[in-house]
JSON list of C-alpha atoms in Angstrom, two decimals:
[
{"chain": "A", "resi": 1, "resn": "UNK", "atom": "CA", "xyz": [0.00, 0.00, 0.00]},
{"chain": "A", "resi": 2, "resn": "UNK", "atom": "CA", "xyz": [1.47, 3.21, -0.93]},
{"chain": "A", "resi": 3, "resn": "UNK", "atom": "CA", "xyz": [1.62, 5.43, 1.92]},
{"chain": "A", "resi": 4, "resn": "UNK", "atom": "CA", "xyz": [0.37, 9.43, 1.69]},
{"chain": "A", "resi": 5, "resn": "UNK", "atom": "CA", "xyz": [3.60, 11.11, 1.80]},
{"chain": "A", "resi": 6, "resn": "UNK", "atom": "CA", "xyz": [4.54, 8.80, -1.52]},
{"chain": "A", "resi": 7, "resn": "UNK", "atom": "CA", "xyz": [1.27, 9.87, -2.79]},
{"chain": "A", "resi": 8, "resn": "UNK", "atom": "CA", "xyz": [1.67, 13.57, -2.03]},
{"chain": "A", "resi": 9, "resn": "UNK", "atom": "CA", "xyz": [5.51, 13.21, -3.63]},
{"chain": "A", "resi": 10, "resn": "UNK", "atom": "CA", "xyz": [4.15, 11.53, -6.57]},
{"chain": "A", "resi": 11, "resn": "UNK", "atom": "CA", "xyz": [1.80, 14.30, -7.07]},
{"chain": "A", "resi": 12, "resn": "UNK", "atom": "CA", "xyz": [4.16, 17.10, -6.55]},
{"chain": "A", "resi": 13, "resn": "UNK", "atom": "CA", "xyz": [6.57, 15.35, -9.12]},
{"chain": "A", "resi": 14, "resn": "UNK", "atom": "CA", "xyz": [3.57, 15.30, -11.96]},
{"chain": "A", "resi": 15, "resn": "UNK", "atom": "CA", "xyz": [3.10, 19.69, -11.19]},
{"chain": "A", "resi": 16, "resn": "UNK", "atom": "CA", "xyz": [6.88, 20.02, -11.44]},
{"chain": "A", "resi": 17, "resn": "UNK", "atom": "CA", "xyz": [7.07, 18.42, -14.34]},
{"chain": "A", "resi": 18, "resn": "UNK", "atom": "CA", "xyz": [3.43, 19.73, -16.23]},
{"chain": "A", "resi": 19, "resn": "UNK", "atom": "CA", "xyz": [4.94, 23.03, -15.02]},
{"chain": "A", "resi": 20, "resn": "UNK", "atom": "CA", "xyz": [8.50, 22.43, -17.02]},
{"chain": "A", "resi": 21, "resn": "UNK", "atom": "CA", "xyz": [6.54, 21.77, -20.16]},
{"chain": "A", "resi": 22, "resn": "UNK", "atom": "CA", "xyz": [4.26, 24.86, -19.61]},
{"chain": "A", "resi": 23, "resn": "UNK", "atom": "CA", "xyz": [7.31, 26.90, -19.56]},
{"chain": "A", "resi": 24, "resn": "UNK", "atom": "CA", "xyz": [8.93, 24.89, -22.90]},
{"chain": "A", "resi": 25, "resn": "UNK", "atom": "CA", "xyz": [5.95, 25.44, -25.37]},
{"chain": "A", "resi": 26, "resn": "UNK", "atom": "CA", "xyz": [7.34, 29.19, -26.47]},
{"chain": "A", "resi": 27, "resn": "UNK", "atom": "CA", "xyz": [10.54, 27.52, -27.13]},
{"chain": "A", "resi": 28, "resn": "UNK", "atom": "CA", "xyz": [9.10, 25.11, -29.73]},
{"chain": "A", "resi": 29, "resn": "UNK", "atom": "CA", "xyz": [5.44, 26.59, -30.54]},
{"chain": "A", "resi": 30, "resn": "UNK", "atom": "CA", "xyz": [6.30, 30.31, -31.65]},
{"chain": "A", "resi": 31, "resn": "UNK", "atom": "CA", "xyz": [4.33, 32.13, -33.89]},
{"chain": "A", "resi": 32, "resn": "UNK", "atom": "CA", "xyz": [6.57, 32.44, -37.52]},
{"chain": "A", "resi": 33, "resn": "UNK", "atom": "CA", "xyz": [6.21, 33.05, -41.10]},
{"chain": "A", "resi": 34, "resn": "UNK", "atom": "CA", "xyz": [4.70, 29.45, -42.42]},
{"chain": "A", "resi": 35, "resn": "UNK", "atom": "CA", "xyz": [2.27, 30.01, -39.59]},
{"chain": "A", "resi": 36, "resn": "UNK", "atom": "CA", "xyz": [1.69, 33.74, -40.71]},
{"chain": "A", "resi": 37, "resn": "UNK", "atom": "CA", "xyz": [1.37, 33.24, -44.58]},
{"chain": "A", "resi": 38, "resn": "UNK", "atom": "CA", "xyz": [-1.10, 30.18, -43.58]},
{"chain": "A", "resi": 39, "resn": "UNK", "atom": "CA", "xyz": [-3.60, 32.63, -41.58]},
{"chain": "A", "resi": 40, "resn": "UNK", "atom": "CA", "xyz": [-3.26, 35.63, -44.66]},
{"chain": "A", "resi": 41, "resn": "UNK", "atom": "CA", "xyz": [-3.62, 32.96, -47.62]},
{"chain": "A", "resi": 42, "resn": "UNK", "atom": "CA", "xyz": [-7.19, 32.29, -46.01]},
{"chain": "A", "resi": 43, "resn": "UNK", "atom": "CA", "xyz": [-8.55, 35.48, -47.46]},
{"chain": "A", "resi": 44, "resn": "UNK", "atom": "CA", "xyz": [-8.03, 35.29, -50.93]},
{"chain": "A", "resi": 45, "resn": "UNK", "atom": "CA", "xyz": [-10.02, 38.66, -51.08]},
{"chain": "A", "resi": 46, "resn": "UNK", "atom": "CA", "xyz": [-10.42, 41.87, -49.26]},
{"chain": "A", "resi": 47, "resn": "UNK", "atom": "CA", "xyz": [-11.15, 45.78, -49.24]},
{"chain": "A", "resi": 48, "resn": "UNK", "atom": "CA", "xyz": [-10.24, 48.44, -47.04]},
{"chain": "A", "resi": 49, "resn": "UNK", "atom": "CA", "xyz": [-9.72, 51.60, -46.48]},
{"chain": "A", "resi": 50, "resn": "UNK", "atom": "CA", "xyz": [-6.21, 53.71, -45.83]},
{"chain": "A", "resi": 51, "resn": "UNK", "atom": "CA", "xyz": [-4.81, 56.69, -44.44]},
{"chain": "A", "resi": 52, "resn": "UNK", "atom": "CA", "xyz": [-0.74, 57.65, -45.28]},
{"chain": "A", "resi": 53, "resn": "UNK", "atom": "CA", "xyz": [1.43, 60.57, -43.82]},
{"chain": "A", "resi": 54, "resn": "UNK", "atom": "CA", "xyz": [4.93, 60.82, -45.43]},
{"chain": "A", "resi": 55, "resn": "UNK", "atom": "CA", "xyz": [7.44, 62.20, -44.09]},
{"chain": "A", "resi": 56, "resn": "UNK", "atom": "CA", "xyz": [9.83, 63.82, -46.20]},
{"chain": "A", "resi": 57, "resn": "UNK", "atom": "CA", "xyz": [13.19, 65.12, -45.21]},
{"chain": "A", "resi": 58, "resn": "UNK", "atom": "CA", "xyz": [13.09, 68.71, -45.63]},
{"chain": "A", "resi": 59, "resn": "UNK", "atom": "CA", "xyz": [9.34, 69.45, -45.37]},
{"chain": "A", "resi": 60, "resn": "UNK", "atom": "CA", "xyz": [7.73, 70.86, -42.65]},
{"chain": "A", "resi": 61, "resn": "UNK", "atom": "CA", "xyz": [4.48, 68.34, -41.67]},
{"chain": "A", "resi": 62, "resn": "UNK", "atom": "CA", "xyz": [3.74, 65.44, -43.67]},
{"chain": "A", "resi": 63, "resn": "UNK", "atom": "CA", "xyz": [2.08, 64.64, -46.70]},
{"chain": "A", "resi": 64, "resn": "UNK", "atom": "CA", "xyz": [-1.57, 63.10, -45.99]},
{"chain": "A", "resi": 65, "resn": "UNK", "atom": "CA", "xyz": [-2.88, 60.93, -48.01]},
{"chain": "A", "resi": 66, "resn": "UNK", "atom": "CA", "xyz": [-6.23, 58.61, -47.95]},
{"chain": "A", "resi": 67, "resn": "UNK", "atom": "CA", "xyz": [-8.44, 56.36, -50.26]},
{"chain": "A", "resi": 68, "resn": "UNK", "atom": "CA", "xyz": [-9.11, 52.48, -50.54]},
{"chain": "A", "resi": 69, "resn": "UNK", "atom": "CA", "xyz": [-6.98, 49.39, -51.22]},
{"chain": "A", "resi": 70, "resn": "UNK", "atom": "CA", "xyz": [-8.39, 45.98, -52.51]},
{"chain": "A", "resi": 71, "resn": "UNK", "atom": "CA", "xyz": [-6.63, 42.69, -53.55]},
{"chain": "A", "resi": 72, "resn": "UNK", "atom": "CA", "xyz": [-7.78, 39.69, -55.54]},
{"chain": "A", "resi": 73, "resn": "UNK", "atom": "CA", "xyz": [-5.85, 36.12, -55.27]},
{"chain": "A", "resi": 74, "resn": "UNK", "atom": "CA", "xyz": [-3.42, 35.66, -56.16]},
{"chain": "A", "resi": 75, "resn": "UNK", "atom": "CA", "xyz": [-1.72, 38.70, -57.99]},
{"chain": "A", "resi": 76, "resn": "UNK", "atom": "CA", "xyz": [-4.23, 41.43, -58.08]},
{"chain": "A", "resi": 77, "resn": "UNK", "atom": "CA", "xyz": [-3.43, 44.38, -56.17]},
{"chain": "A", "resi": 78, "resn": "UNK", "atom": "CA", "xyz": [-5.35, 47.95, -56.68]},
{"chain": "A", "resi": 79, "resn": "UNK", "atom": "CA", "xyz": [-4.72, 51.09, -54.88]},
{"chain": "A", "resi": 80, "resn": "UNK", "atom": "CA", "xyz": [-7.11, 54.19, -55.12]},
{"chain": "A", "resi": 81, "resn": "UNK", "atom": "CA", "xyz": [-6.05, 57.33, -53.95]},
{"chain": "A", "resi": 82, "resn": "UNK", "atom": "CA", "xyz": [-8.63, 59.60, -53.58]},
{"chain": "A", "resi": 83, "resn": "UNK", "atom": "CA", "xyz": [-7.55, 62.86, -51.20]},
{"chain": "A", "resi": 84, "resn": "UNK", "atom": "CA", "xyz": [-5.69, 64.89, -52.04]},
{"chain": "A", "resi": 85, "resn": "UNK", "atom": "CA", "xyz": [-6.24, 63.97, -55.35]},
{"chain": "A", "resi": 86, "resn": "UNK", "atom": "CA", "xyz": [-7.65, 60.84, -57.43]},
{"chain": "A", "resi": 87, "resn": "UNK", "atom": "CA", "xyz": [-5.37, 58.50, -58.71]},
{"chain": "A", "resi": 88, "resn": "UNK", "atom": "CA", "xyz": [-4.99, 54.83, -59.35]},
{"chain": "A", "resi": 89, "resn": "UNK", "atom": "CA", "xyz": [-2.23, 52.40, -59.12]},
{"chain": "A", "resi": 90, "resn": "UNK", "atom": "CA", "xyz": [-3.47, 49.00, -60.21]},
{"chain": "A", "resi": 91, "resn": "UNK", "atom": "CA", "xyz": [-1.25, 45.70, -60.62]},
{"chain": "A", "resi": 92, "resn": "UNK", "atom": "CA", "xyz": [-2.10, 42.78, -62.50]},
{"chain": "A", "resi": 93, "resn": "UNK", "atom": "CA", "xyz": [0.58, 40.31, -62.72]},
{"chain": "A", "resi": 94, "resn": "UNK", "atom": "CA", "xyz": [3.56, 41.88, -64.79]},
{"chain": "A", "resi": 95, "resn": "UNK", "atom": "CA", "xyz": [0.97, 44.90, -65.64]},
{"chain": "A", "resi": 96, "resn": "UNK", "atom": "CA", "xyz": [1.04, 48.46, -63.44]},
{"chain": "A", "resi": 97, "resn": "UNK", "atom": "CA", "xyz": [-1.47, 50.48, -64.69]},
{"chain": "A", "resi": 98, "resn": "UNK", "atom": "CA", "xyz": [-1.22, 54.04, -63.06]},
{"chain": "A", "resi": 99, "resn": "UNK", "atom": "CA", "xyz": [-4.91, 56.61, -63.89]},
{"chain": "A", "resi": 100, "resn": "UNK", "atom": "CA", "xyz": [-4.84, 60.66, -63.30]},
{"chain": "A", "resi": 101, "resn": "UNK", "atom": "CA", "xyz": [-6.72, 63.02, -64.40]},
{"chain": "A", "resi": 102, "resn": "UNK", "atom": "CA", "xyz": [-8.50, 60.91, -67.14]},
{"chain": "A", "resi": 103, "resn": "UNK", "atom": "CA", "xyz": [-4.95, 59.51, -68.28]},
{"chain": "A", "resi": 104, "resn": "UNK", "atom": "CA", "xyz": [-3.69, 56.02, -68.04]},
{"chain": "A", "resi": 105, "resn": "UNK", "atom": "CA", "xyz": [0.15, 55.21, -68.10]},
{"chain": "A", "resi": 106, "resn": "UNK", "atom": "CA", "xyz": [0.87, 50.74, -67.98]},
{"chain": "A", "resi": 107, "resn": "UNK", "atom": "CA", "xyz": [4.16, 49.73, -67.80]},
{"chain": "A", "resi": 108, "resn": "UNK", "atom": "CA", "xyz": [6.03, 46.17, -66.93]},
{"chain": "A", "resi": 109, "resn": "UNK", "atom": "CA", "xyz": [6.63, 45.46, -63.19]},
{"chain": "A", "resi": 110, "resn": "UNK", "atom": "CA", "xyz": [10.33, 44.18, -64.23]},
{"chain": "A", "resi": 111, "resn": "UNK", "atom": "CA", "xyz": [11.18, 46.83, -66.26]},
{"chain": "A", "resi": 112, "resn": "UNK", "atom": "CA", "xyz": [11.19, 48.93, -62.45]},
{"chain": "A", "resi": 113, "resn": "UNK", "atom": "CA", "xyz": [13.32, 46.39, -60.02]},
{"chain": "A", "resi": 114, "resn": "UNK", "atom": "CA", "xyz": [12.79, 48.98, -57.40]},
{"chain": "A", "resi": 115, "resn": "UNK", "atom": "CA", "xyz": [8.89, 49.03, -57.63]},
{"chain": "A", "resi": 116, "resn": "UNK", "atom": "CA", "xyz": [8.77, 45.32, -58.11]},
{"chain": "A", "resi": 117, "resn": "UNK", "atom": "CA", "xyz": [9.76, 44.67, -54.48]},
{"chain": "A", "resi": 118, "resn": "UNK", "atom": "CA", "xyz": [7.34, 46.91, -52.91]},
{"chain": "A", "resi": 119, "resn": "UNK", "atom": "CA", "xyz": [4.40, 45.62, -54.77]},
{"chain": "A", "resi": 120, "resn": "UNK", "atom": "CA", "xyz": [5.77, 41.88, -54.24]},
{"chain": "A", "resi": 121, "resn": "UNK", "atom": "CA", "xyz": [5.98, 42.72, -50.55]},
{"chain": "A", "resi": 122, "resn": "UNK", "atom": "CA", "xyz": [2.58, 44.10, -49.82]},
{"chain": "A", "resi": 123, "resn": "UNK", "atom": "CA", "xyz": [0.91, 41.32, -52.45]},
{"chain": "A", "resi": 124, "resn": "UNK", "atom": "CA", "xyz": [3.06, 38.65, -51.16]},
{"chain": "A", "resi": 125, "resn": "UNK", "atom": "CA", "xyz": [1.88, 39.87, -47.68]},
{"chain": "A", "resi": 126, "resn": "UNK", "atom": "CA", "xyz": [-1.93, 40.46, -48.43]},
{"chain": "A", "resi": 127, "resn": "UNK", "atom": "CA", "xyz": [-2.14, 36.83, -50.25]},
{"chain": "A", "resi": 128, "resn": "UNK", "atom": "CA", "xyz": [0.34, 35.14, -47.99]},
{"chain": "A", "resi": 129, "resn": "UNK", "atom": "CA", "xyz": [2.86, 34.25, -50.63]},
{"chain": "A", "resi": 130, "resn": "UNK", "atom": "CA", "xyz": [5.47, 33.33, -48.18]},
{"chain": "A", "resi": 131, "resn": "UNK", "atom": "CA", "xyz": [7.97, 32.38, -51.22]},
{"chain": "A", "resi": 132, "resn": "UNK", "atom": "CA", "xyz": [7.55, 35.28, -52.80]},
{"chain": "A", "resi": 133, "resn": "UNK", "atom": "CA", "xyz": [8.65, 37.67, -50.04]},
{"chain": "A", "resi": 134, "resn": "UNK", "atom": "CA", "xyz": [11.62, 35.63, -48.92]},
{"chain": "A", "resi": 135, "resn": "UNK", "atom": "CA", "xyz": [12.62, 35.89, -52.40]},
{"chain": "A", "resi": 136, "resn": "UNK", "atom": "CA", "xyz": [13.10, 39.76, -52.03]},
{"chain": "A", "resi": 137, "resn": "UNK", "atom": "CA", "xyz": [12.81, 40.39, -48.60]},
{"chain": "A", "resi": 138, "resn": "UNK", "atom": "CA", "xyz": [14.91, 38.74, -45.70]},
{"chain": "A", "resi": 139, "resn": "UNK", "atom": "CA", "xyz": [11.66, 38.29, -42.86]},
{"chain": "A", "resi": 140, "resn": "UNK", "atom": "CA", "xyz": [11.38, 38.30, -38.89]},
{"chain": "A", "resi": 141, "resn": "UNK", "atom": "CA", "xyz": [7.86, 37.36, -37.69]},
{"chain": "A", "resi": 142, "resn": "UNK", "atom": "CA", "xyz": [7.02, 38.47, -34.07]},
{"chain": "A", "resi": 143, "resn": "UNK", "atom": "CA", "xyz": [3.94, 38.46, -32.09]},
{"chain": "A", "resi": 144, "resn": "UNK", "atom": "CA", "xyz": [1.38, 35.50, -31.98]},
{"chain": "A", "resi": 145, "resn": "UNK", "atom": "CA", "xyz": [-1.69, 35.02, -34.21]},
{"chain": "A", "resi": 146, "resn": "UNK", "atom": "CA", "xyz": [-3.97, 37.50, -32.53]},
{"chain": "A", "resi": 147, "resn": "UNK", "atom": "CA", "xyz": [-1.43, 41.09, -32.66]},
{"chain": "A", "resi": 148, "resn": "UNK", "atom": "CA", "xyz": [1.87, 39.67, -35.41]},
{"chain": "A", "resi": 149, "resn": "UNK", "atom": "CA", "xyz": [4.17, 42.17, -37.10]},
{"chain": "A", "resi": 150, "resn": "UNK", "atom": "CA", "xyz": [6.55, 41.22, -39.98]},
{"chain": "A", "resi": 151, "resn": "UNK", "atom": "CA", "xyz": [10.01, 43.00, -40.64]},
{"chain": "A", "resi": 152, "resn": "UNK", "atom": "CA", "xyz": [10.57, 43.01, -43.99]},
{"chain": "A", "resi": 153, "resn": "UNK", "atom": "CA", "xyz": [14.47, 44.21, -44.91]},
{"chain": "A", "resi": 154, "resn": "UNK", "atom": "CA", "xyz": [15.41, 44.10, -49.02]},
{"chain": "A", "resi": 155, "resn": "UNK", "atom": "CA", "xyz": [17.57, 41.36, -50.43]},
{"chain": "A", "resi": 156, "resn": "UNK", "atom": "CA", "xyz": [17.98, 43.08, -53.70]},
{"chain": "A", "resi": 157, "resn": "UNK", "atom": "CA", "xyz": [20.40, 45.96, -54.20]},
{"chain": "A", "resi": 158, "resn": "UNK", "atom": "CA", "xyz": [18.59, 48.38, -56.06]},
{"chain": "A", "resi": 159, "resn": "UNK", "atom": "CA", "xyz": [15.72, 47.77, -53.83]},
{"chain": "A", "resi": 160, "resn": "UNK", "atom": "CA", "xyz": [17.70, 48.58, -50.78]},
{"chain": "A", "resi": 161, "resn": "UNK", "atom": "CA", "xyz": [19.20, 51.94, -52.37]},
{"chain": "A", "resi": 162, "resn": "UNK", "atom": "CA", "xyz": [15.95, 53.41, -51.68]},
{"chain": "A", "resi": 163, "resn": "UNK", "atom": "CA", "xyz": [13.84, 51.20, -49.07]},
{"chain": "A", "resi": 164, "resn": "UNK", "atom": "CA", "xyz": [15.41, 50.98, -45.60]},
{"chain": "A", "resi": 165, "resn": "UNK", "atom": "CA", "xyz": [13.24, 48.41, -44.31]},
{"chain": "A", "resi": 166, "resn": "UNK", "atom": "CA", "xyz": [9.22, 47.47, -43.86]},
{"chain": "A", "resi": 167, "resn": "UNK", "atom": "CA", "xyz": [7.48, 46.49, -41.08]},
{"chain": "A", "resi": 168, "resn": "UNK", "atom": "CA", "xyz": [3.83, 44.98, -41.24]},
{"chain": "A", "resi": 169, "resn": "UNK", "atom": "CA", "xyz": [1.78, 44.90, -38.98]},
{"chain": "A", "resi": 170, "resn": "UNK", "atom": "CA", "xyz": [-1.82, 42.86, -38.02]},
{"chain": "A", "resi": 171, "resn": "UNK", "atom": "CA", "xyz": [-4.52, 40.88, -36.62]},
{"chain": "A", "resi": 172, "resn": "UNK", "atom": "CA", "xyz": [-5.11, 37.39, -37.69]},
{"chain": "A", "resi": 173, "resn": "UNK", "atom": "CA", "xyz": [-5.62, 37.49, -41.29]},
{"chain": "A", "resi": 174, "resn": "UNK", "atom": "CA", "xyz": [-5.99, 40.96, -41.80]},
{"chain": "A", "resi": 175, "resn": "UNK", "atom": "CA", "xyz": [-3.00, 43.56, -42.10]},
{"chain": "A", "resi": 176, "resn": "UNK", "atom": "CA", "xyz": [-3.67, 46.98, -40.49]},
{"chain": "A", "resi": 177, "resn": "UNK", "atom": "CA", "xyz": [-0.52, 48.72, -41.37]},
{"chain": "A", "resi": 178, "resn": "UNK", "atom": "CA", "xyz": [2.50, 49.48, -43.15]},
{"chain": "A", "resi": 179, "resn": "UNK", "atom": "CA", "xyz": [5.61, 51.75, -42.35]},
{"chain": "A", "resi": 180, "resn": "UNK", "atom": "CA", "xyz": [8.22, 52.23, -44.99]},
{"chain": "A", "resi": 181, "resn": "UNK", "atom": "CA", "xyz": [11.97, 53.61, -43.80]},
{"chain": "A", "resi": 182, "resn": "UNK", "atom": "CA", "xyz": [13.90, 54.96, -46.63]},
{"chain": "A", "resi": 183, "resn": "UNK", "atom": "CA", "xyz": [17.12, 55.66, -47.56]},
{"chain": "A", "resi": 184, "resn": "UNK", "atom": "CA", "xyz": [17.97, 59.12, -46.70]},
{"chain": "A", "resi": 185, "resn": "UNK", "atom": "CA", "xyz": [15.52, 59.50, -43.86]},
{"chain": "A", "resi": 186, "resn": "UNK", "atom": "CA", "xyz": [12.01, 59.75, -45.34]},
{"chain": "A", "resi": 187, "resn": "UNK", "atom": "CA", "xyz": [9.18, 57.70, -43.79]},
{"chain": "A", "resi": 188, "resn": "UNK", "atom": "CA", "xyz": [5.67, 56.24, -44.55]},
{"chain": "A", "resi": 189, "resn": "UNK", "atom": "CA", "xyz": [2.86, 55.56, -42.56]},
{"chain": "A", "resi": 190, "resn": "UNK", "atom": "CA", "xyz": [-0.01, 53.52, -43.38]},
{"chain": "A", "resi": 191, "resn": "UNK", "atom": "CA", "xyz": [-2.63, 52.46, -41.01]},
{"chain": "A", "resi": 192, "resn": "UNK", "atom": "CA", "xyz": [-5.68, 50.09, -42.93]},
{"chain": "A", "resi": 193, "resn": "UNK", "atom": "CA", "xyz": [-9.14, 49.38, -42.04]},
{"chain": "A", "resi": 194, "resn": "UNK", "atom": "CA", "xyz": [-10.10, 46.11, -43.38]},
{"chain": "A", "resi": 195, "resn": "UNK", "atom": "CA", "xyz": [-14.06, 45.83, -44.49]},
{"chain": "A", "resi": 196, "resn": "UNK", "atom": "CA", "xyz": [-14.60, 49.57, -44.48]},
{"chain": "A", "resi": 197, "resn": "UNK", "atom": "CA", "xyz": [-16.57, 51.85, -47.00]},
{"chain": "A", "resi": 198, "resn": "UNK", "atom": "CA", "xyz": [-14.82, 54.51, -49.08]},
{"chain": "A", "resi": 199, "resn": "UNK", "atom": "CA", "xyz": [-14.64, 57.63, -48.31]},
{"chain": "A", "resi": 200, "resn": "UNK", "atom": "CA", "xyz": [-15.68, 60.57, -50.66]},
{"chain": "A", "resi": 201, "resn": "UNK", "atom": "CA", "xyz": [-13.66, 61.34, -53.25]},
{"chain": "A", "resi": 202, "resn": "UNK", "atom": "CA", "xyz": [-11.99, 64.98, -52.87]},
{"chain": "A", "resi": 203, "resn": "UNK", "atom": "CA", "xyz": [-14.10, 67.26, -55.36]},
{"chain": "A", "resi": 204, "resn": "UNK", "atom": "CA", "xyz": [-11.97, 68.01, -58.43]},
{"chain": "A", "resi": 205, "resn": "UNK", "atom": "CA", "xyz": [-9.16, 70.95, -57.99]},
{"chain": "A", "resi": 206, "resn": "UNK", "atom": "CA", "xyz": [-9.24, 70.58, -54.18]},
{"chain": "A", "resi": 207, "resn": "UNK", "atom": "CA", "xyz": [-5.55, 71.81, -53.20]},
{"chain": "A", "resi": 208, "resn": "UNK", "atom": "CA", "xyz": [-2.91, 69.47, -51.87]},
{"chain": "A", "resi": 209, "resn": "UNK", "atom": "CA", "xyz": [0.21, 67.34, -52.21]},
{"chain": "A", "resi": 210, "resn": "UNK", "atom": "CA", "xyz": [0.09, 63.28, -53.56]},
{"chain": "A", "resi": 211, "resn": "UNK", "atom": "CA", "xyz": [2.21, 61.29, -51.51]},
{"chain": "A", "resi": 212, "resn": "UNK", "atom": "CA", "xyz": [4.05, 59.47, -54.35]}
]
């Protein structure tokens, strides 16, 4: 017959050790980018709206900008400024197809190395293309499912003569922002509201500065 101190050792032994693997699971369960691109690649559409302040060296206050994003699986990406002023920048596989003032300019994605890894990175991001953002960007994942962020830092050289670093930022499987560092000490700030209705567009000649 087992006597009650055993009984009371046993037990204590079976706490020290559930409490030992309590403390391991960080070690071998953290959140990272597999994890990440699996939770974004569940939304293989989305809308939202956007607000961006850059901040340029040399300026005085930033430059505001607002409108709507919206992406399609797996390579559509559109962009719609519309205050200060209305604009478009839409991507279709190879195909950027920027719209002012009644004008339309398309050019090749590859043809601009430097704009190719900023589109890849918020595409790859929005679709959770994992591959494709490790192939230009080198990628940290912190934070667990619920509040993430991603530091994205450019592999390619003529990338990095311009883009510092990104860092993404969200909730599950929807990203709710985006700051840019660049080389030379300007700055972008993008916060994103997933779901929500466009604003009004600014009425036609209203005063102000694009952000580029």
């Amino acid at each position: 017959m087992i006597s009650g101190s055993k009984m009371r050792l046993d037990r204590l032994c079976r706490a020290f050790v559930l409490a030992l693997a309590f403390c391991a699971v960080p070690a071998w369960a953290a959140f990272d980018l597999p994890e990440l691109m699996t939770l974004l690649a569940k939304q293989k559409s989305g809308e939202a709206r956007f607000t961006e302040q850059r901040f340029v060296h040399g300026l005085e206050g930033p430059l505001d900008a607002s409108g709507t994003l919206s992406f399609d699986a797996p390579d559509k990406l559109v962009r719609r400024t519309l205050s200060p002023r209305i604009e478009t920048m839409a991507v279709e596989g190879n195909t950027l197809t920027l719209s002012r003032g009644g004008r339309n300019r398309t050019l090749a994605l590859d043809s601009m190395p430097e704009l190719l890894g900023l589109v890849e990175a918020m595409r790859g991001t929005l679709t959770g293309d994992g591959a494709t953002l490790q192939r230009y960007f080198r990628s940290t994942v912190s934070g667990s499912a619920t509040k993430w962020t991603l530091d994205l830092t450019p592999l390619d050289s003529r990338l990095a003569a311009q883009v510092r670093s990104m860092r993404i930022s969200g909730r599950a499987g929807d990203v709710l922002g985006l700051e840019m560092e660049f080389v030379g000490g300007d700055r972008s700030v993008m916060n994103i509201t997933p779901g929500a209705a466009a604003p009004a567009p600014a009425p036609a000649g209203t005063p102000g500065r694009t952000t580029p």
